[in-house]
mmCIF file of C-alpha atoms and ligand atoms in Angstrom:
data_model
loop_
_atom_site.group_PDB
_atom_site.id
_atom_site.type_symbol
_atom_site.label_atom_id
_atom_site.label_comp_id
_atom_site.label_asym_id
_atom_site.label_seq_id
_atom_site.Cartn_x
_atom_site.Cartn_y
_atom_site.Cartn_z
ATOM 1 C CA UNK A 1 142.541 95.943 118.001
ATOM 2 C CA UNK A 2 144.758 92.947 117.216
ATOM 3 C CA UNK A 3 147.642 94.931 115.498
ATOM 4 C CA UNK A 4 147.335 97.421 118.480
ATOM 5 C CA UNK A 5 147.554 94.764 121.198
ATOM 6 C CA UNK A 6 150.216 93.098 119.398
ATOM 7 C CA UNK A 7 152.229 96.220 119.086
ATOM 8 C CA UNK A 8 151.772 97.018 122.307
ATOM 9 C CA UNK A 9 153.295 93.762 123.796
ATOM 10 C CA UNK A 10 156.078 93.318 120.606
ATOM 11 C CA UNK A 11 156.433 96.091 119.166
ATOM 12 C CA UNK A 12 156.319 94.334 116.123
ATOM 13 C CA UNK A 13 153.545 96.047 114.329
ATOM 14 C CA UNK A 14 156.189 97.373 111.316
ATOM 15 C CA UNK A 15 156.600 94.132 109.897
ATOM 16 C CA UNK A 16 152.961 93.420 109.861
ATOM 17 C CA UNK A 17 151.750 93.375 106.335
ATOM 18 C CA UNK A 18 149.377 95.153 105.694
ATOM 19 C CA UNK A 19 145.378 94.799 106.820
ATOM 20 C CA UNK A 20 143.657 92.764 103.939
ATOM 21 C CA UNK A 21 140.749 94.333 101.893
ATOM 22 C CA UNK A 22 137.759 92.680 102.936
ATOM 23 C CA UNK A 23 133.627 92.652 102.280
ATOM 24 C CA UNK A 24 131.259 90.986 104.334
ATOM 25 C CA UNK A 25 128.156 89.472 102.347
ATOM 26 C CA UNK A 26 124.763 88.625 104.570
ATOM 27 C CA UNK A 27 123.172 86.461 101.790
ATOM 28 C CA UNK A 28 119.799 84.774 101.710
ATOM 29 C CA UNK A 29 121.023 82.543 99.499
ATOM 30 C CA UNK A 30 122.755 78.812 99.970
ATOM 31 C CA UNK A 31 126.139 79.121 100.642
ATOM 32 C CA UNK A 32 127.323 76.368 98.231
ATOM 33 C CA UNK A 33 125.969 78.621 95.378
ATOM 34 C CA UNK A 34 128.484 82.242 96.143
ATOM 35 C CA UNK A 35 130.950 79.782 97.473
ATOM 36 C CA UNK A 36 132.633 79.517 93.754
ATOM 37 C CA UNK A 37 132.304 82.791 93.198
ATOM 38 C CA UNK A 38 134.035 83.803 96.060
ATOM 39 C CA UNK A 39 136.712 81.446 95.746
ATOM 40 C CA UNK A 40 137.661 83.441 91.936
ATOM 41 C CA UNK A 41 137.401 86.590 93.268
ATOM 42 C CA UNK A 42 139.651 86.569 96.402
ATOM 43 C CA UNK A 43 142.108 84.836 94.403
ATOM 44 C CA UNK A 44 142.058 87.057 91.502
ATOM 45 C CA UNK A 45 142.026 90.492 93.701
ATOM 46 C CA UNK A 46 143.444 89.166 97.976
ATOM 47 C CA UNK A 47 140.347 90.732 98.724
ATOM 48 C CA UNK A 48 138.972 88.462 101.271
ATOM 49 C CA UNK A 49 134.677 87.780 101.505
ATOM 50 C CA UNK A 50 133.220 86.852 104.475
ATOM 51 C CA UNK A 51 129.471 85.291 103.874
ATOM 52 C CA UNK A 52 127.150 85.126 106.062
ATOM 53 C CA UNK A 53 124.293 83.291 105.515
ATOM 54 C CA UNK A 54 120.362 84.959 106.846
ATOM 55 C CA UNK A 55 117.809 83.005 106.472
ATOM 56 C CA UNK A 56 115.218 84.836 108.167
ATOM 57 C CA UNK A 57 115.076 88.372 109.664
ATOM 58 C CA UNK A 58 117.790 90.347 106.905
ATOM 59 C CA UNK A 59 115.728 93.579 107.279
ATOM 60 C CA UNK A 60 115.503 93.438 111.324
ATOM 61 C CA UNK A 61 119.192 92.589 111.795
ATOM 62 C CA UNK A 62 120.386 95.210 109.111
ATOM 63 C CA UNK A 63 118.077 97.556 111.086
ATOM 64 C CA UNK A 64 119.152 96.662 114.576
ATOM 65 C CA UNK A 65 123.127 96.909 113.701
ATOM 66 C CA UNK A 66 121.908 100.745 112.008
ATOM 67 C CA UNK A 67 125.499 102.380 110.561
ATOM 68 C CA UNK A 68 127.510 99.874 113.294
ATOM 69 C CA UNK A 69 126.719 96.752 110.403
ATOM 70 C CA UNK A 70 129.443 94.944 108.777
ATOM 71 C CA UNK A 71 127.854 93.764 106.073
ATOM 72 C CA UNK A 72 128.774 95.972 103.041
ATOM 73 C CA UNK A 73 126.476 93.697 100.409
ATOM 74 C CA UNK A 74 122.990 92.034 100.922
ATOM 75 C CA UNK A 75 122.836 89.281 98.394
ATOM 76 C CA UNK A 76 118.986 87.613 97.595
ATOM 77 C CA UNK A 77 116.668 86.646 95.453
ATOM 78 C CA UNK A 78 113.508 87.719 94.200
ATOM 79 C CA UNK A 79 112.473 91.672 93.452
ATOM 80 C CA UNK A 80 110.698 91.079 96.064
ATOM 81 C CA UNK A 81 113.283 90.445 98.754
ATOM 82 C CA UNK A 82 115.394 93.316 97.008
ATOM 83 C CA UNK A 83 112.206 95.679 97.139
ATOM 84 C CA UNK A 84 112.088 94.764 100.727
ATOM 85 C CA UNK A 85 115.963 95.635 101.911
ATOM 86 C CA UNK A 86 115.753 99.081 99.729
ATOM 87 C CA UNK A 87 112.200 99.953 101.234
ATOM 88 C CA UNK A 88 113.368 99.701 104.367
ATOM 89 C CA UNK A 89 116.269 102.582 104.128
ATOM 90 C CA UNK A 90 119.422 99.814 105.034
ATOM 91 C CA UNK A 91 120.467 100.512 101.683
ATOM 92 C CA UNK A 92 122.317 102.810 99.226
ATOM 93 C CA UNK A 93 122.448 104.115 95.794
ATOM 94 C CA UNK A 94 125.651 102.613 93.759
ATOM 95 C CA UNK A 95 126.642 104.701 90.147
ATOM 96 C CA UNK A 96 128.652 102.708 88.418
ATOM 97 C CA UNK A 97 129.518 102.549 84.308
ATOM 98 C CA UNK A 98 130.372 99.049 84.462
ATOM 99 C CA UNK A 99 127.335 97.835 85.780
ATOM 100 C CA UNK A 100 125.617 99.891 84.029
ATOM 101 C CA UNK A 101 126.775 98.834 80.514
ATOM 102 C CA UNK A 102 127.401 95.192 81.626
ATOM 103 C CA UNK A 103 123.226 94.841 83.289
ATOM 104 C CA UNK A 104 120.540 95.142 81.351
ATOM 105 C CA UNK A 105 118.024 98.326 82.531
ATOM 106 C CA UNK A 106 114.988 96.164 83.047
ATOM 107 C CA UNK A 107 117.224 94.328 85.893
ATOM 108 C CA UNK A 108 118.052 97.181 87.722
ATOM 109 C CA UNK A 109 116.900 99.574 90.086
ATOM 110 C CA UNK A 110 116.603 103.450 88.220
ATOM 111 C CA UNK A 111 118.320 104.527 91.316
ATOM 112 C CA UNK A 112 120.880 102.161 91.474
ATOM 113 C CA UNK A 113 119.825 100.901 94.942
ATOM 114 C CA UNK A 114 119.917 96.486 93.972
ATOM 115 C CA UNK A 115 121.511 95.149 90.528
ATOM 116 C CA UNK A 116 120.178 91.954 88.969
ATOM 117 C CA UNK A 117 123.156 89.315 88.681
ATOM 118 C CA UNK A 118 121.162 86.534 87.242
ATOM 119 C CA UNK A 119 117.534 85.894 85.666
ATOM 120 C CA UNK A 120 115.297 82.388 85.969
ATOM 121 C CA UNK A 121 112.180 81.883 84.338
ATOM 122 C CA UNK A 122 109.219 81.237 85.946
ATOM 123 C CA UNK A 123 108.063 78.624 83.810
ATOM 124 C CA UNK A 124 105.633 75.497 83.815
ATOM 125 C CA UNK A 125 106.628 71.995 84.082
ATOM 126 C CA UNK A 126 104.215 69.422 82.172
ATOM 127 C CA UNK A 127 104.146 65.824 82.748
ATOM 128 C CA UNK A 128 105.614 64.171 79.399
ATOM 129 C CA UNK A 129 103.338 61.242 79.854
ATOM 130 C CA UNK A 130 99.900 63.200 80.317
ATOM 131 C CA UNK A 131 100.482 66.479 78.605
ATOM 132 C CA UNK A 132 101.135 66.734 74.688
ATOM 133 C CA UNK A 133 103.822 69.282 73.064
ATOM 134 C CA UNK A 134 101.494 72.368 72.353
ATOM 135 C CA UNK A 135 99.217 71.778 75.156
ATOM 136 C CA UNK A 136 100.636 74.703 76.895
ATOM 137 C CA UNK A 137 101.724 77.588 75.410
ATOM 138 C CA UNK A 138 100.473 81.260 77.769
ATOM 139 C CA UNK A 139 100.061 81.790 81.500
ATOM 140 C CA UNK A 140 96.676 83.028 80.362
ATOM 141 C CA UNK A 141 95.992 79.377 79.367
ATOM 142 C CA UNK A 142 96.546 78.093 82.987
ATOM 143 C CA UNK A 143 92.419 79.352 83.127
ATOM 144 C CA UNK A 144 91.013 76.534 80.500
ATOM 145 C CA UNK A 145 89.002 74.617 82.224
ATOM 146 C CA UNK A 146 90.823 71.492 80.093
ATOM 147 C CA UNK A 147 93.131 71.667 83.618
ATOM 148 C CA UNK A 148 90.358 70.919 85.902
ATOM 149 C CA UNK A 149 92.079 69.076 88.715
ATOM 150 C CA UNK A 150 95.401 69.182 86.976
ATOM 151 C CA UNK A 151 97.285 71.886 88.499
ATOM 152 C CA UNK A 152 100.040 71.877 91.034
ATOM 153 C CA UNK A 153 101.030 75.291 93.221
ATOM 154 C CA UNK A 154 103.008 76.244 95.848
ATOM 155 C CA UNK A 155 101.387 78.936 97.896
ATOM 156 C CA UNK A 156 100.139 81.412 95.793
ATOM 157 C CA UNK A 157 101.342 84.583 99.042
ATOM 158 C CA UNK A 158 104.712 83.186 98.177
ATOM 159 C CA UNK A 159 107.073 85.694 96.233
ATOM 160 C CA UNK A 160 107.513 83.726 93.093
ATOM 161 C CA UNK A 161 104.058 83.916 92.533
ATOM 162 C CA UNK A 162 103.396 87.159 93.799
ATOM 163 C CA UNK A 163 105.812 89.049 91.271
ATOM 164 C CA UNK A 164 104.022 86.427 88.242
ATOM 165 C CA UNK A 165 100.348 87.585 89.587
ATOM 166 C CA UNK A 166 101.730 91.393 89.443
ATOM 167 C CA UNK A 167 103.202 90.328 86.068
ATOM 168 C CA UNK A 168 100.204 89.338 84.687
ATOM 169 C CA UNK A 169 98.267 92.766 86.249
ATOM 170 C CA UNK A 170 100.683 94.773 84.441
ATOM 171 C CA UNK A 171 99.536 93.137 81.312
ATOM 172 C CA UNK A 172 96.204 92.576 82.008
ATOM 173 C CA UNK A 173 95.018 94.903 84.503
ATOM 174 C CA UNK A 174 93.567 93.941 88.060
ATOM 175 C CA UNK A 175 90.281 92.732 86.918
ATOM 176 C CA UNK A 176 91.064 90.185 84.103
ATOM 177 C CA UNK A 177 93.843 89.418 87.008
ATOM 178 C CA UNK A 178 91.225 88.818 89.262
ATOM 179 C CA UNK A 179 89.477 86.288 86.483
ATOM 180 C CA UNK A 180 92.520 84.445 85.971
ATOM 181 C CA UNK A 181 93.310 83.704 89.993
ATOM 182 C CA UNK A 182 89.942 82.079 90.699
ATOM 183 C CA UNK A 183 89.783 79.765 87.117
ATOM 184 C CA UNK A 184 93.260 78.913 88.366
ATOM 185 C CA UNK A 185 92.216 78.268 92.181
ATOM 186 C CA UNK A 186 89.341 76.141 90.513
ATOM 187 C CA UNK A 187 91.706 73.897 88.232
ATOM 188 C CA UNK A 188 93.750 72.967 91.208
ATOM 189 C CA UNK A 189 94.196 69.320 91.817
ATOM 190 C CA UNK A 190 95.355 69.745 95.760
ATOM 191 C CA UNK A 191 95.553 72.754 98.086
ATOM 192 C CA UNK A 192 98.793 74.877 97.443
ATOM 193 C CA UNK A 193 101.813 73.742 99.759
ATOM 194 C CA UNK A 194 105.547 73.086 99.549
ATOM 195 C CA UNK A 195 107.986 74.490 97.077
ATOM 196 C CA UNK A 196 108.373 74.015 93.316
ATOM 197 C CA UNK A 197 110.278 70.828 93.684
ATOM 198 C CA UNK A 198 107.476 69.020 95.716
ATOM 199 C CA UNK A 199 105.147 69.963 92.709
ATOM 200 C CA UNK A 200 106.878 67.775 90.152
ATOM 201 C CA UNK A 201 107.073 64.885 92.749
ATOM 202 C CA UNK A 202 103.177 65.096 92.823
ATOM 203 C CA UNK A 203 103.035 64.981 88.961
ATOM 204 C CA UNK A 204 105.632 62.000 89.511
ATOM 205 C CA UNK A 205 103.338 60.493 91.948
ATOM 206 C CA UNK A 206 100.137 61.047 89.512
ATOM 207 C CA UNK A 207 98.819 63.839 91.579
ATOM 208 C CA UNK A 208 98.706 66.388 89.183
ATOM 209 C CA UNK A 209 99.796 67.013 85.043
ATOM 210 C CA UNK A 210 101.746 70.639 85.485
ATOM 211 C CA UNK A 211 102.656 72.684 87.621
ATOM 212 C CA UNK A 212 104.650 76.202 87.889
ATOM 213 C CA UNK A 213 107.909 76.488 89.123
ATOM 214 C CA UNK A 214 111.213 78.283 88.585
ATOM 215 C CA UNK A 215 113.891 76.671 85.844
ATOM 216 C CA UNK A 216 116.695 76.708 88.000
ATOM 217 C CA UNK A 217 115.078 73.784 89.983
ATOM 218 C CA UNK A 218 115.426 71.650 87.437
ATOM 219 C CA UNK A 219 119.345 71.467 87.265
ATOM 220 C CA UNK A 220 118.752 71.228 91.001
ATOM 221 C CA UNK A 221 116.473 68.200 91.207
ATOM 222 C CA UNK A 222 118.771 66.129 88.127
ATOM 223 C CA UNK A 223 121.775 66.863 90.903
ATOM 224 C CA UNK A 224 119.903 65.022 93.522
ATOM 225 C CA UNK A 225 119.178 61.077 92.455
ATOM 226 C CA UNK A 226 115.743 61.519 94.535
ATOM 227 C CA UNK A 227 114.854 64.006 93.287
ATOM 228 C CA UNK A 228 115.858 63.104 89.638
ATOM 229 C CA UNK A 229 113.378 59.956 89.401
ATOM 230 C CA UNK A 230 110.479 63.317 89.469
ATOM 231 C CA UNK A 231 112.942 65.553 86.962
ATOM 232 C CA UNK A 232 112.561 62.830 84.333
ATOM 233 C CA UNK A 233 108.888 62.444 84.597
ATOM 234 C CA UNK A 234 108.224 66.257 83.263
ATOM 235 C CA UNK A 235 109.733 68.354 80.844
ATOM 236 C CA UNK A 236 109.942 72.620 81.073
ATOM 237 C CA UNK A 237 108.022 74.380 79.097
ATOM 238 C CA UNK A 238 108.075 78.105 78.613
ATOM 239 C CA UNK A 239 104.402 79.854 78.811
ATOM 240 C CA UNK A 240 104.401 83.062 77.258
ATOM 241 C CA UNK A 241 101.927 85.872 78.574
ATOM 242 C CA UNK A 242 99.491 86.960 75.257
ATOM 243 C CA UNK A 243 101.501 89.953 73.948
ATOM 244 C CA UNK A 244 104.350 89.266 75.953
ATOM 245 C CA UNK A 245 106.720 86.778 77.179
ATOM 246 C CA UNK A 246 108.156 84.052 79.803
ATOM 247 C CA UNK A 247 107.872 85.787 83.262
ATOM 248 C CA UNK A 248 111.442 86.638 84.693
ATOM 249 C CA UNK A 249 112.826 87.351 88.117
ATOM 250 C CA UNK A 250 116.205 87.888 89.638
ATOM 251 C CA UNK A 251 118.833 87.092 92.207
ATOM 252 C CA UNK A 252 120.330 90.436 92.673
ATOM 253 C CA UNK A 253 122.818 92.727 94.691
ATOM 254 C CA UNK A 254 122.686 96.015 97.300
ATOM 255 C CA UNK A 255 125.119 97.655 99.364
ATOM 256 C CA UNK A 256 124.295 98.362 102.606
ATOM 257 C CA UNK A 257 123.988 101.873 103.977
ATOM 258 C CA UNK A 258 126.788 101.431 106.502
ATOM 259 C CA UNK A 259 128.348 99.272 104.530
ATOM 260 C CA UNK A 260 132.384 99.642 106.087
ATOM 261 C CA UNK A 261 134.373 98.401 102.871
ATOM 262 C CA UNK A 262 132.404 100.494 100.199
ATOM 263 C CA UNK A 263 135.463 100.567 97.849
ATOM 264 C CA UNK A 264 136.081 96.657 97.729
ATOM 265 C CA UNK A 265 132.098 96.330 97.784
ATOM 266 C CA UNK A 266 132.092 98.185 94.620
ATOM 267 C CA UNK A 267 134.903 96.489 92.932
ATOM 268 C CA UNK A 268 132.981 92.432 94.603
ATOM 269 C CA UNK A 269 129.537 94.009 93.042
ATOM 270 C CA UNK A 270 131.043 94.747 89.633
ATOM 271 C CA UNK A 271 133.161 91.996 89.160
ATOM 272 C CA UNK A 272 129.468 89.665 89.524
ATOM 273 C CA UNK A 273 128.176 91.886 86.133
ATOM 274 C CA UNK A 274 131.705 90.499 84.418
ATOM 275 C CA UNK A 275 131.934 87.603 81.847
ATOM 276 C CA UNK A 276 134.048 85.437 83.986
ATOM 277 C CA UNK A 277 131.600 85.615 87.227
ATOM 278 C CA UNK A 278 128.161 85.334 85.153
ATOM 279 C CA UNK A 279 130.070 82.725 83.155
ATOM 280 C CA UNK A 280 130.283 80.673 86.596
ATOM 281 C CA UNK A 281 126.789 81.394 87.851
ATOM 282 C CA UNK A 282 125.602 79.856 84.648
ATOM 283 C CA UNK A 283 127.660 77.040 85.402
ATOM 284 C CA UNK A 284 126.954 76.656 89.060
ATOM 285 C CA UNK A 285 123.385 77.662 89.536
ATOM 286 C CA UNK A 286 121.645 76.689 86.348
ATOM 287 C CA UNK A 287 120.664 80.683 85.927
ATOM 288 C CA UNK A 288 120.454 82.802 83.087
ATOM 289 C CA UNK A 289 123.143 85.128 82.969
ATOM 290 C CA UNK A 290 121.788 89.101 83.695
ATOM 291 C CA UNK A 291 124.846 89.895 81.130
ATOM 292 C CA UNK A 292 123.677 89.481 77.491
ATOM 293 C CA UNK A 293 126.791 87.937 75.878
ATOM 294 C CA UNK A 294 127.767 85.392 78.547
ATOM 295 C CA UNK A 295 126.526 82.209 77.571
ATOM 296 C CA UNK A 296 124.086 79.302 79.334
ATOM 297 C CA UNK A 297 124.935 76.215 80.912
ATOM 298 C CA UNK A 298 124.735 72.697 78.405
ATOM 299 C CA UNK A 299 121.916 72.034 80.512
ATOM 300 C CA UNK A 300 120.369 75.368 80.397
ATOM 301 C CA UNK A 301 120.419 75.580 76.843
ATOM 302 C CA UNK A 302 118.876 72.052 76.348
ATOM 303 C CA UNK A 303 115.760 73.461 78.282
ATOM 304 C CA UNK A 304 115.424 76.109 74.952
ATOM 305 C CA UNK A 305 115.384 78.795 73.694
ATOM 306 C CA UNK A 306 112.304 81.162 75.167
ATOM 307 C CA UNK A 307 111.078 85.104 74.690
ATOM 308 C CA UNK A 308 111.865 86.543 77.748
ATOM 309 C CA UNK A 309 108.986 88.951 78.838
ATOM 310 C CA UNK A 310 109.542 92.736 78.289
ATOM 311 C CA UNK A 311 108.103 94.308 81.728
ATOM 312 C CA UNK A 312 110.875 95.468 83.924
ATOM 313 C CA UNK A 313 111.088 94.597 87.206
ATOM 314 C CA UNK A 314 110.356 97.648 88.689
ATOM 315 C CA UNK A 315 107.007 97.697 86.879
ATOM 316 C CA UNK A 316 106.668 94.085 88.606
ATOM 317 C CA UNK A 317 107.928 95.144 92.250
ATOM 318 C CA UNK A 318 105.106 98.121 91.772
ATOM 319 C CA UNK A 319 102.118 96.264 91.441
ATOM 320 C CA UNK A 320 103.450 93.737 93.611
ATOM 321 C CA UNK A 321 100.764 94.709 96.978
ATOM 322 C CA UNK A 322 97.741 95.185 94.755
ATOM 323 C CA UNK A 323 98.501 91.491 93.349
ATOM 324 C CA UNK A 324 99.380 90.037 96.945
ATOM 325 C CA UNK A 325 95.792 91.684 97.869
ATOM 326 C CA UNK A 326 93.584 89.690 94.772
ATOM 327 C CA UNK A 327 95.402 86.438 95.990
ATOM 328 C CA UNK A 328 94.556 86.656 99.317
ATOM 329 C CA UNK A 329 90.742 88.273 98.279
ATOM 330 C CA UNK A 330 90.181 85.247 96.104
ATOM 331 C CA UNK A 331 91.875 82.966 98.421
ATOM 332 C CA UNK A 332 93.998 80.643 95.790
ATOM 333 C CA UNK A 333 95.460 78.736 98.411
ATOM 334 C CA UNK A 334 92.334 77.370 99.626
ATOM 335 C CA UNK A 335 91.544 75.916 96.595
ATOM 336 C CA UNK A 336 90.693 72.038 95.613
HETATM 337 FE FE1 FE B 401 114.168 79.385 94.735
#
C-alpha cells in the first residue's frame, strides 16, 4: 500500500529497492531471550523478524485472525503449549531434511507440526545445608516419607508438572501414579503457589529442604543479585525416574496455518536447529541445546552431567489429560 501510494504521487516506485523478506514471530516467550537470536539472523540473511510477544490468549488470537494472521511462527514453551496451538488446527505440517537430521525424533512432532529448539530438565533443587549428596537420587523417591514437611511445589495443574506427572504415568502407569501424587501432597511443607524461583527462596528462608523446578532458572536467579542470595543456598540435582531418566521438556517451534512468509519461515525455523543459533541459546538461556553436538553453557555444564529420560514427548503430551485428571482427583495443591 505504501509503494502504491508512493508511486502514485512520485512515480518513483522503480528506484525502490526491493520489499524486504520478513517473518512475524507471536512468542510466549520473554523477548530478551529471541532478541539475540534475531539480531544473528537478520544480519546474516536481511530477512527482517518482527516479534511479538502473547502472553495470554495465543490460541484465541491465532483463531480470531483465521488465514488473515501475520504471524508465520508461534514460538513457546512446554509440549504442552505446543500440543495446544497444533490441537487447535492454527497450525501446519513443515518437511524439512535439515531439521530433521539436525533435531532429535523424541523432540519433534511425527507430523512435523512443532520442532523442539531447546531441552531443560525438570530437576530438583536440595538445600546444601539440610540435604546430604545422595539423599536424592529418583522422582519416585519424592514419596519417602523421610520428606515429611520438606517439600516445596508450585501448583501441581501447572504445565511443568503436568507433562512430569504424565511422565511418570508413562513409566508407571496411572495407579502407582496415583500413589506417588498423594505421598507427595502429604510431604508438602506449604500449599503449592508461585513459580520455581519462589520455591528456592522458601528453602532460603528455611521453609522447606527441596523443591522441583526447571534448570534453566538457575542461570536465571545467579543473573539477578536477589535472587542469587536463594541460588547459593541450594544446589541442582538431577532425579532420575527408576528405569529411566531426568524428565525433559522443550521450548519449541510451529508455523502457522496462514502463515504469509512460509519461505523465510522455513529458512528462520531451520536456521534455530543450526550450530550457530543452538550455540547462542545455550549461551543466552541457560538451555540444553535440542542439537546433539552443540555444546552447553560454562554454567550449564557445571550443573553436570545427567541421563536424560528416554520417553518422547509425544508419549508425554498423550497422557498429559489423564495426569491433569489424578492431580486434580487427589487434589495436590491442597496439600500441607
Ligand atoms: Fe519457565
Amino acid at each position: 500500500m505504501f509503494r502504491a501510494a508512493l508511486f502514485a504521487t512520485t512515480g518513483l516506485a522503480l528506484a525502490l529497492p526491493a520489499m524486504a523478506e520478513e517473518v512475524n514471530i507471536y512468542s510466549h516467550r520473554q523477548p530478551e531471550l529471541l532478541q539475540p537470536l534475531v539480531d544473528a539472523f537478520s544480519k546474516e540473511t536481511g530477512i527482517t523478524v518482527n516479534v511479538a510477544f502473547v502472553d495470554k490468549g495465543m490460541v484465541e488470537r491465532l483463531k480470531a485472525e483465521g488465514d488473515r494472521s501475520p504471524a508465520d511462527l508461534v514460538m513457546t514453551v512446554d509440549i504442552a503449549r505446543l500440543g495446544e496451538v497444533v490441537e487447535a488446527g492454527v497450525t501446519q505440517p513443515v518437511k524439512s531434511a535439515v531439521l530433521e537430521e539436525n533435531i532429535p525424533e523424541g523432540f519433534r512432532d511425527p507430523e512435523g507440526q512443532w520442532f523442539g529448539l531447546t531441552t531443560r530438565a525438570r530437576i530438583v533443587y536440595a538445600s546444601r545445608e539440610r540435604v546430604a549428596d545422595g539423599e536424592v537420587t529418583s522422582y519416585e523417591g519424592l514419596a519417602d516419607p523421610k520428606w515429611k514437611g520438606r517439600i516445596c511445589t508450585r501448583s501441581f495443574t501447572s504445565d511443568y508438572n503436568v507433562a512430569l506427572t504424565a511422565a511418570y504415568m508413562a513409566h508407571h502407569g496411572p495407579e502407582a501414579t496415583k500413589t506417588w501424587l498423594e505421598a507427595v501432597k502429604a510431604n508438602l511443607a506449604v500449599k503449592p503457589s508461585g513459580n520455581d524461583r519462589s520455591q528456592v527462596k522458601s528453602i532460603w528462608s528455611g521453609e522447606c529442604d527441596i523443591s522441583l523446578g526447571n534448570t534453566y532458572y538457575m542461570g536465571q536467579m545467579l543473573a539477578n543479585p536477589e535472587e542469587k542470595v536463594w541460588a547459593d543456598t541450594v544446589r541442582i540435582v538431577f532425579p532420575k525416574f527408576e528405569g529411566g531418566g531426568s524428565h525433559l521438556n522443550i521450548s519449541g517451534v510451529a508455523m502457522t496455518k496462514a502463515a504469509p512468509h512460509k519461505e523465510a519461515a522455513l529458512k528462520l525455523m531451520e536456521w534455530l536447529a543450526s550450530d550457530e543459533a543452538q550455540a547462542i541459546y545455550a549461551e543466552t538461556n541457560n538451555e540444553f541445546p535440542v542439537e546433539p553436538g552443540v555444546e552447553r553453557s560454562d554454567l550449564v555444564k557445571s550443573w553436570g552431567e545427567f541421563t536424560p529420560d528416554s520417553l518422547s514427548l509425544t508419549e508425554i503430551s498423550d497422557l498429559r489429560p489423564a495426569a491433569l485428571k489424578l492431580i486434580e482427583e487427589v487434589d495436590v495443591d491442597a496439600g500441607a
